[in-house]
CSV table of C-alpha atoms in Angstrom, one decimal:
chain,number,residue,atom,x,y,z
A,240,MET,CA,0.0,0.0,0.0
A,241,ALA,CA,1.5,3.3,-1.0
A,242,ALA,CA,1.0,6.4,1.1
A,243,ASP,CA,-2.2,8.2,0.4
A,244,THR,CA,-1.1,11.6,-0.9
A,245,HIS,CA,-4.4,13.2,0.3
A,246,MET,CA,-3.8,12.3,3.9
A,247,PRO,CA,-3.1,15.2,6.3
A,248,ILE,CA,0.5,15.3,7.5
A,249,LEU,CA,1.7,17.1,10.6
A,250,VAL,CA,5.2,18.4,10.5
A,251,VAL,CA,6.7,19.3,13.9
A,252,ASP,CA,9.9,21.4,14.1
A,253,ASP,CA,11.0,24.5,16.0
A,254,TYR,CA,12.9,25.8,12.9
A,255,LYS,CA,10.6,27.4,10.4
A,256,THR,CA,13.2,26.8,7.8
A,257,MET,CA,13.2,23.1,8.3
A,258,ILE,CA,9.4,23.1,8.2
A,259,ARG,CA,9.5,24.9,4.9
A,260,ILE,CA,12.1,22.4,3.5
A,261,ILE,CA,10.0,19.4,4.5
A,262,ARG,CA,6.8,21.1,3.3
A,263,ASN,CA,8.4,21.6,-0.1
A,264,LEU,CA,9.8,18.1,-0.3
A,265,LEU,CA,6.4,16.7,0.6
A,266,LYS,CA,4.8,18.9,-2.0
A,267,GLN,CA,7.2,17.4,-4.6
A,268,LEU,CA,6.1,14.0,-3.5
A,269,GLY,CA,2.5,14.9,-4.0
A,270,PHE,CA,1.4,15.6,-0.4
A,271,GLU,CA,-0.5,18.9,-0.3
A,272,ASP,CA,-2.3,18.7,3.1
A,273,VAL,CA,0.5,19.6,5.4
A,274,ASP,CA,0.1,21.3,8.8
A,275,GLU,CA,2.8,22.4,11.1
A,276,ALA,CA,3.6,22.8,14.8
A,277,ALA,CA,6.6,24.3,16.5
A,278,ASP,CA,7.0,21.8,19.3
A,279,GLY,CA,5.5,18.6,20.8
A,280,LYS,CA,3.0,20.4,23.0
A,281,GLU,CA,1.5,22.3,20.1
A,282,ALA,CA,1.6,19.2,17.9
A,283,LEU,CA,-0.3,17.2,20.6
A,284,GLY,CA,-3.0,19.8,20.6
A,285,LYS,CA,-3.4,19.6,16.9
A,286,LEU,CA,-3.4,15.8,16.9
A,287,LYS,CA,-6.3,15.9,19.3
A,288,GLU,CA,-8.3,18.3,17.0
A,289,LYS,CA,-7.7,16.6,13.7
A,290,LYS,CA,-6.9,13.1,12.4
A,291,TYR,CA,-3.5,13.0,10.8
A,292,GLY,CA,-2.2,10.2,8.5
A,293,LEU,CA,1.4,10.8,9.5
A,294,VAL,CA,3.5,12.8,11.9
A,295,ILE,CA,7.0,13.9,10.9
A,296,SER,CA,8.7,15.3,14.0
A,297,ASP,CA,12.0,16.7,15.0
A,298,TRP,CA,13.4,15.5,18.4
A,299,ASN,CA,15.1,18.4,20.1
A,300,MET,CA,12.4,21.1,20.8
A,301,GLU,CA,11.1,23.0,23.8
A,302,PRO,CA,9.0,22.7,25.9
A,303,MET,CA,8.0,19.3,24.7
A,304,THR,CA,10.5,17.2,22.6
A,305,GLY,CA,9.6,15.0,19.7
A,306,TYR,CA,10.6,12.0,21.9
A,307,GLU,CA,8.0,13.0,24.5
A,308,LEU,CA,5.5,13.7,21.8
A,309,LEU,CA,6.0,10.2,20.4
A,310,ARG,CA,5.5,8.6,23.9
A,311,GLU,CA,2.4,10.7,24.4
A,312,VAL,CA,1.0,9.7,21.0
A,313,ARG,CA,1.7,6.0,21.6
A,314,SER,CA,0.1,6.1,25.1
A,315,ASP,CA,-3.1,7.8,23.9
A,316,PRO,CA,-5.6,5.2,22.6
A,317,GLY,CA,-7.1,7.6,20.1
A,318,LEU,CA,-3.7,8.5,18.6
A,319,SER,CA,-1.6,5.4,19.2
A,320,LYS,CA,-1.8,4.0,15.7
A,321,THR,CA,-0.7,7.3,14.0
A,322,PRO,CA,2.4,6.6,11.9
A,323,PHE,CA,5.3,8.6,13.3
A,324,ILE,CA,8.6,9.4,11.6
A,325,MET,CA,11.4,11.1,13.5
A,326,VAL,CA,13.5,13.5,11.5
A,327,THR,CA,16.4,14.7,13.6
A,328,ALA,CA,20.0,15.5,14.0
A,329,GLU,CA,20.1,13.1,17.0
A,330,SER,CA,22.1,10.2,15.5
A,331,LYS,CA,23.4,8.3,18.4
A,332,THR,CA,22.5,4.7,18.9
A,333,GLU,CA,20.8,5.4,22.2
A,334,ASN,CA,18.4,7.9,20.5
A,335,VAL,CA,17.5,5.4,17.8
A,336,VAL,CA,17.0,2.6,20.3
A,337,ALA,CA,14.9,4.8,22.5
A,338,ALA,CA,12.7,6.0,19.6
A,339,LYS,CA,12.2,2.4,18.4
A,340,LYS,CA,11.3,1.3,21.9
A,341,ALA,CA,8.8,4.2,22.1
A,342,GLY,CA,7.2,3.1,18.9
A,343,VAL,CA,8.6,5.2,16.1
A,344,ASN,CA,7.9,3.9,12.6
A,345,ASN,CA,10.9,5.3,10.9
A,346,TYR,CA,13.9,7.5,11.7
A,347,ILE,CA,15.6,10.0,9.4
A,348,VAL,CA,18.9,11.7,10.3
A,349,LYS,CA,19.4,15.3,9.3
A,350,PRO,CA,20.6,16.4,6.8
A,351,PHE,CA,18.5,14.3,4.4
A,352,ASN,CA,17.3,14.5,0.9
A,353,ALA,CA,14.0,14.0,-0.9
A,354,ALA,CA,14.8,10.4,-1.9
A,355,THR,CA,15.4,9.5,1.8
A,356,LEU,CA,12.1,11.1,2.9
A,357,LYS,CA,10.2,9.3,0.1
A,358,ASN,CA,11.8,5.9,0.9
A,359,LYS,CA,11.0,6.3,4.6
A,360,ILE,CA,7.4,7.3,4.0
A,361,ASP,CA,6.9,4.5,1.5
A,362,ALA,CA,8.4,2.0,4.0
A,363,VAL,CA,6.0,3.1,6.7
A,364,PHE,CA,3.0,2.5,4.5
A,365,ALA,CA,4.3,-0.6,2.8
A,366,PRO,CA,2.5,-3.9,3.6
A,367,ALA,CA,4.1,-5.8,6.4
A,368,ALA,CA,6.4,-8.6,5.0
B,291,MET,CA,56.4,30.5,71.6
B,292,GLY,CA,60.2,30.4,71.1
B,293,ILE,CA,62.2,32.5,68.7
B,294,SER,CA,62.6,29.7,66.2
B,295,ASP,CA,58.8,29.1,66.2
B,296,SER,CA,58.3,32.8,65.5
B,297,VAL,CA,60.7,32.8,62.6
B,298,GLU,CA,59.0,29.6,61.2
B,299,LEU,CA,55.6,31.2,61.6
B,300,GLU,CA,56.8,34.4,59.9
B,301,ASN,CA,58.2,32.4,57.0
B,302,GLU,CA,54.9,30.5,56.6
B,303,LEU,CA,53.0,33.8,56.6
B,304,ARG,CA,55.4,35.3,54.1
B,305,LYS,CA,54.9,32.3,51.8
B,306,ILE,CA,51.1,32.6,52.1
B,307,ALA,CA,51.3,36.3,51.4
B,308,ASP,CA,53.5,35.7,48.4
B,309,TYR,CA,51.1,33.0,47.1
B,310,ILE,CA,48.2,35.4,47.5
B,311,VAL,CA,50.0,38.2,45.6
B,312,ALA,CA,50.9,35.7,42.8
B,313,LEU,CA,47.3,34.4,42.8
B,314,ARG,CA,46.0,37.9,42.5
B,315,ARG,CA,48.3,38.4,39.5
B,316,GLU,CA,47.1,35.2,37.9
B,317,ILE,CA,43.4,36.2,38.5
B,318,ALA,CA,44.2,39.6,36.9
B,319,VAL,CA,45.9,37.9,33.9
B,320,LEU,CA,42.7,35.7,33.6
B,321,GLN,CA,40.9,39.0,32.6
B,322,ALA,CA,37.6,37.5,33.9
B,323,ASN,CA,35.8,40.8,33.8
B,324,GLU,CA,36.7,41.4,30.2
B,325,MET,CA,35.7,37.8,29.4
B,326,HIS,CA,32.3,38.0,30.9
B,327,MET,CA,31.6,41.6,30.1
B,328,LYS,CA,33.0,41.9,26.6
B,329,LYS,CA,34.5,38.9,25.0
B,330,ILE,CA,31.8,36.3,25.7
B,331,PRO,CA,28.8,38.6,25.0
B,332,ALA,CA,30.5,39.7,21.7
B,333,ALA,CA,31.0,36.0,20.7
B,334,GLY,CA,27.4,35.4,21.5
B,335,GLN,CA,26.4,38.3,19.3
B,336,GLU,CA,28.6,37.0,16.5
B,337,LEU,CA,27.0,33.6,16.7
B,338,ALA,CA,23.5,35.1,16.8
B,339,ALA,CA,24.4,37.0,13.6
B,340,VAL,CA,25.6,33.8,12.0
B,341,VAL,CA,22.3,32.1,12.8
B,342,SER,CA,20.3,35.1,11.5
B,343,SER,CA,22.3,35.4,8.2
B,344,THR,CA,22.3,31.7,7.4
B,345,GLU,CA,18.5,31.6,8.2
B,346,GLY,CA,18.0,34.7,6.0
B,347,ALA,CA,20.0,33.3,3.1
B,348,THR,CA,18.3,29.9,3.3
B,349,ASN,CA,14.9,31.5,3.2
B,350,GLU,CA,15.9,33.6,0.2
B,351,ILE,CA,17.2,30.6,-1.7
B,352,MET,CA,14.1,28.6,-0.8
B,353,ALA,CA,11.9,31.4,-2.0
B,354,ILE,CA,13.8,31.5,-5.3
B,355,ALA,CA,13.5,27.8,-5.7
B,356,GLU,CA,9.7,28.0,-5.0
B,357,ASN,CA,9.4,30.8,-7.6
B,358,VAL,CA,11.2,28.7,-10.2
B,359,MET,CA,9.2,25.6,-9.5
B,360,SER,CA,5.9,27.5,-9.8
B,361,ALA,CA,6.9,29.6,-12.8
B,362,ASP,CA,5.1,29.3,-16.1
B,363,ALA,CA,7.3,27.3,-18.5
B,364,SER,CA,5.0,27.6,-21.6
B,365,ASP,CA,7.3,30.3,-23.1
B,366,PRO,CA,10.8,28.7,-23.2
B,367,ALA,CA,12.7,31.9,-23.9
B,368,GLY,CA,10.9,33.9,-21.2
B,369,TYR,CA,11.2,31.0,-18.8
B,370,LYS,CA,15.0,30.7,-19.4
B,371,ALA,CA,15.4,34.5,-18.8
B,372,PHE,CA,13.5,34.2,-15.6
B,373,VAL,CA,15.5,31.1,-14.4
B,374,ASP,CA,18.8,32.9,-15.3
B,375,LYS,CA,17.7,35.9,-13.2
B,376,GLU,CA,16.7,33.7,-10.3
B,377,MET,CA,20.0,31.7,-10.4
B,378,MET,CA,21.9,35.0,-10.2
B,379,ALA,CA,19.9,35.8,-7.1
B,380,ILE,CA,20.9,32.5,-5.6
B,381,PHE,CA,24.6,33.3,-6.2
B,382,GLU,CA,24.0,36.7,-4.5
B,383,SER,CA,22.4,35.0,-1.5
B,384,CYS,CA,25.3,32.7,-1.1
B,385,ALA,CA,27.6,35.7,-0.3
B,386,PHE,CA,26.5,35.2,3.3
B,387,GLN,CA,29.1,32.5,3.6
B,388,ASP,CA,32.0,34.9,3.5
B,389,LEU,CA,30.6,37.0,6.3
B,390,THR,CA,29.6,34.0,8.5
B,391,GLY,CA,33.1,32.5,7.9
B,392,GLN,CA,34.7,35.8,9.3
B,393,ARG,CA,32.3,35.9,12.2
B,394,ILE,CA,33.0,32.3,13.2
B,395,SER,CA,36.8,32.9,12.9
B,396,ARG,CA,36.3,35.7,15.5
B,397,VAL,CA,34.4,33.4,17.8
B,398,VAL,CA,37.1,30.7,17.5
B,399,LYS,CA,39.8,33.4,18.4
B,400,THR,CA,37.7,34.3,21.5
B,401,LEU,CA,37.5,30.7,22.5
B,402,GLU,CA,41.3,30.3,22.0
B,403,HIS,CA,41.8,33.5,24.1
B,404,ILE,CA,39.7,32.1,27.0
B,405,GLU,CA,41.2,28.6,26.7
B,406,ALA,CA,44.7,30.0,27.0
B,407,ARG,CA,43.9,32.0,30.1
B,408,VAL,CA,41.8,29.4,31.9
B,409,SER,CA,44.4,26.8,31.1
B,410,ARG,CA,47.2,29.0,32.6
B,411,PHE,CA,45.1,29.7,35.7
B,412,ALA,CA,44.2,26.0,36.2
B,413,THR,CA,47.9,25.0,35.8
B,414,TYR,CA,49.1,27.7,38.3
B,415,THR,CA,46.5,27.0,41.0
B,416,GLY,CA,46.6,23.2,40.5
B,417,VAL,CA,42.9,23.0,41.6
B,418,GLN,CA,41.0,19.9,40.9
B,419,ASP,CA,37.6,20.1,39.2
B,420,GLU,CA,34.5,19.5,41.3
B,421,ALA,CA,31.6,17.6,40.0
B,422,GLY,CA,28.3,19.5,39.9
B,423,HIS,CA,26.7,22.5,38.4
B,424,ALA,CA,27.1,26.2,38.9
B,425,ASN,CA,23.4,26.7,39.7
B,426,GLU,CA,20.0,25.1,39.8
B,427,ALA,CA,19.0,26.1,36.3
B,428,GLU,CA,22.2,24.6,34.9
B,429,ALA,CA,21.6,21.4,36.8
B,430,ASP,CA,17.9,21.2,35.6
B,431,ALA,CA,19.0,21.7,32.0
B,432,ALA,CA,21.7,19.0,32.3
B,433,ALA,CA,19.1,16.6,33.8
B,434,ARG,CA,16.7,17.3,31.0
B,435,ARG,CA,19.3,16.7,28.4
B,436,GLU,CA,20.2,13.4,29.9
B,437,ARG,CA,16.6,12.3,30.5
B,438,LEU,CA,15.4,13.2,27.0
B,439,LEU,CA,18.6,12.1,25.2
B,440,LEU,CA,19.2,15.6,23.9
B,441,ASN,CA,22.7,15.0,22.5
B,442,GLY,CA,22.4,17.4,19.5
B,443,PRO,CA,24.2,16.9,16.2
B,444,SER,CA,27.1,14.5,16.3
B,445,ILE,CA,30.6,15.3,15.3
B,446,ALA,CA,31.9,13.2,12.4
B,447,ASP,CA,32.4,9.5,13.3
B,448,GLU,CA,30.4,10.0,16.6
B,449,GLY,CA,26.9,9.4,15.4
B,450,ASN,CA,25.2,7.0,13.0
B,451,THR,CA,24.8,7.7,9.3
B,452,GLN,CA,21.4,7.0,7.7
B,453,PRO,CA,22.5,3.5,6.5
B,454,ASP,CA,23.7,2.7,10.0
B,455,ILE,CA,20.3,3.8,11.4
B,456,ASP,CA,18.5,1.7,8.8
B,457,ARG,CA,20.5,-1.3,9.8
B,458,LEU,CA,19.9,-0.6,13.5
B,459,LEU,CA,16.1,-0.3,13.0
B,460,ALA,CA,16.1,-3.6,11.0
B,461,ALA,CA,17.9,-5.3,13.9
B,462,LEU,CA,15.5,-3.8,16.4
B,463,LYS,CA,12.4,-4.9,14.3
B,464,GLY,CA,11.1,-7.1,17.1
B,465,LEU,CA,11.0,-4.3,19.7
């Protein structure tokens, strides 16, 4: 199953520049319905108001990090199935392991390119082998 | 107290006084006031300017890219002229790199200045580092960084590349 290009996507990053980059890359991939949030707390509020098909989140933000957002999402029965991709400069093994344990669907390390973003989104929505 | 005791005490006090005089000289050489009143704030301003100019240039370049992507390409000659003009604007936007390079060089020089003085002071006094934090806010920030794994971008060879992460995720598939 390919990703539905009509699904709403929530991009969470405290750098407007990065949101603009991801938004443009998503647009090139055919995704037009993209909302944004500047940190985990704002994202959580938006997730409770609207059903998103995918969350693409940075890790290092204040006051709520992307890691905390991921744990909140996975512990909320109404949100727990929402696909979640971490896009972050945090590239240490402990970060990847913690994110995986918390239920992340995929993990992209910054800087990244359009092909990587596309591959990771496709992998999240690919049928389980 | 005998005479020899008095002489010994006087010698000890003289050594302590000499040490205090020398220590005052080392503290003066440290230029702590200049560091925290001028050099460190100036370095902070330089770095803030670097962040601002890189952000500004990035946004300019992205705006140009967005313009090119959304431009009408039905008239090839007009489209080429438009793209050429926009490409020149990208070259102009890239001029930020020269200025940020100079600013960062100044920050590096400030860090070297501080390092030289702190190193000299630490060597002279021979003091051992104590664990802990300067204040509660610093302790809270460190605890938050540790709890939430806020390591920040890795230096080359420290973190994982994307292929490393992909392999790691594949290995952790059962989690």
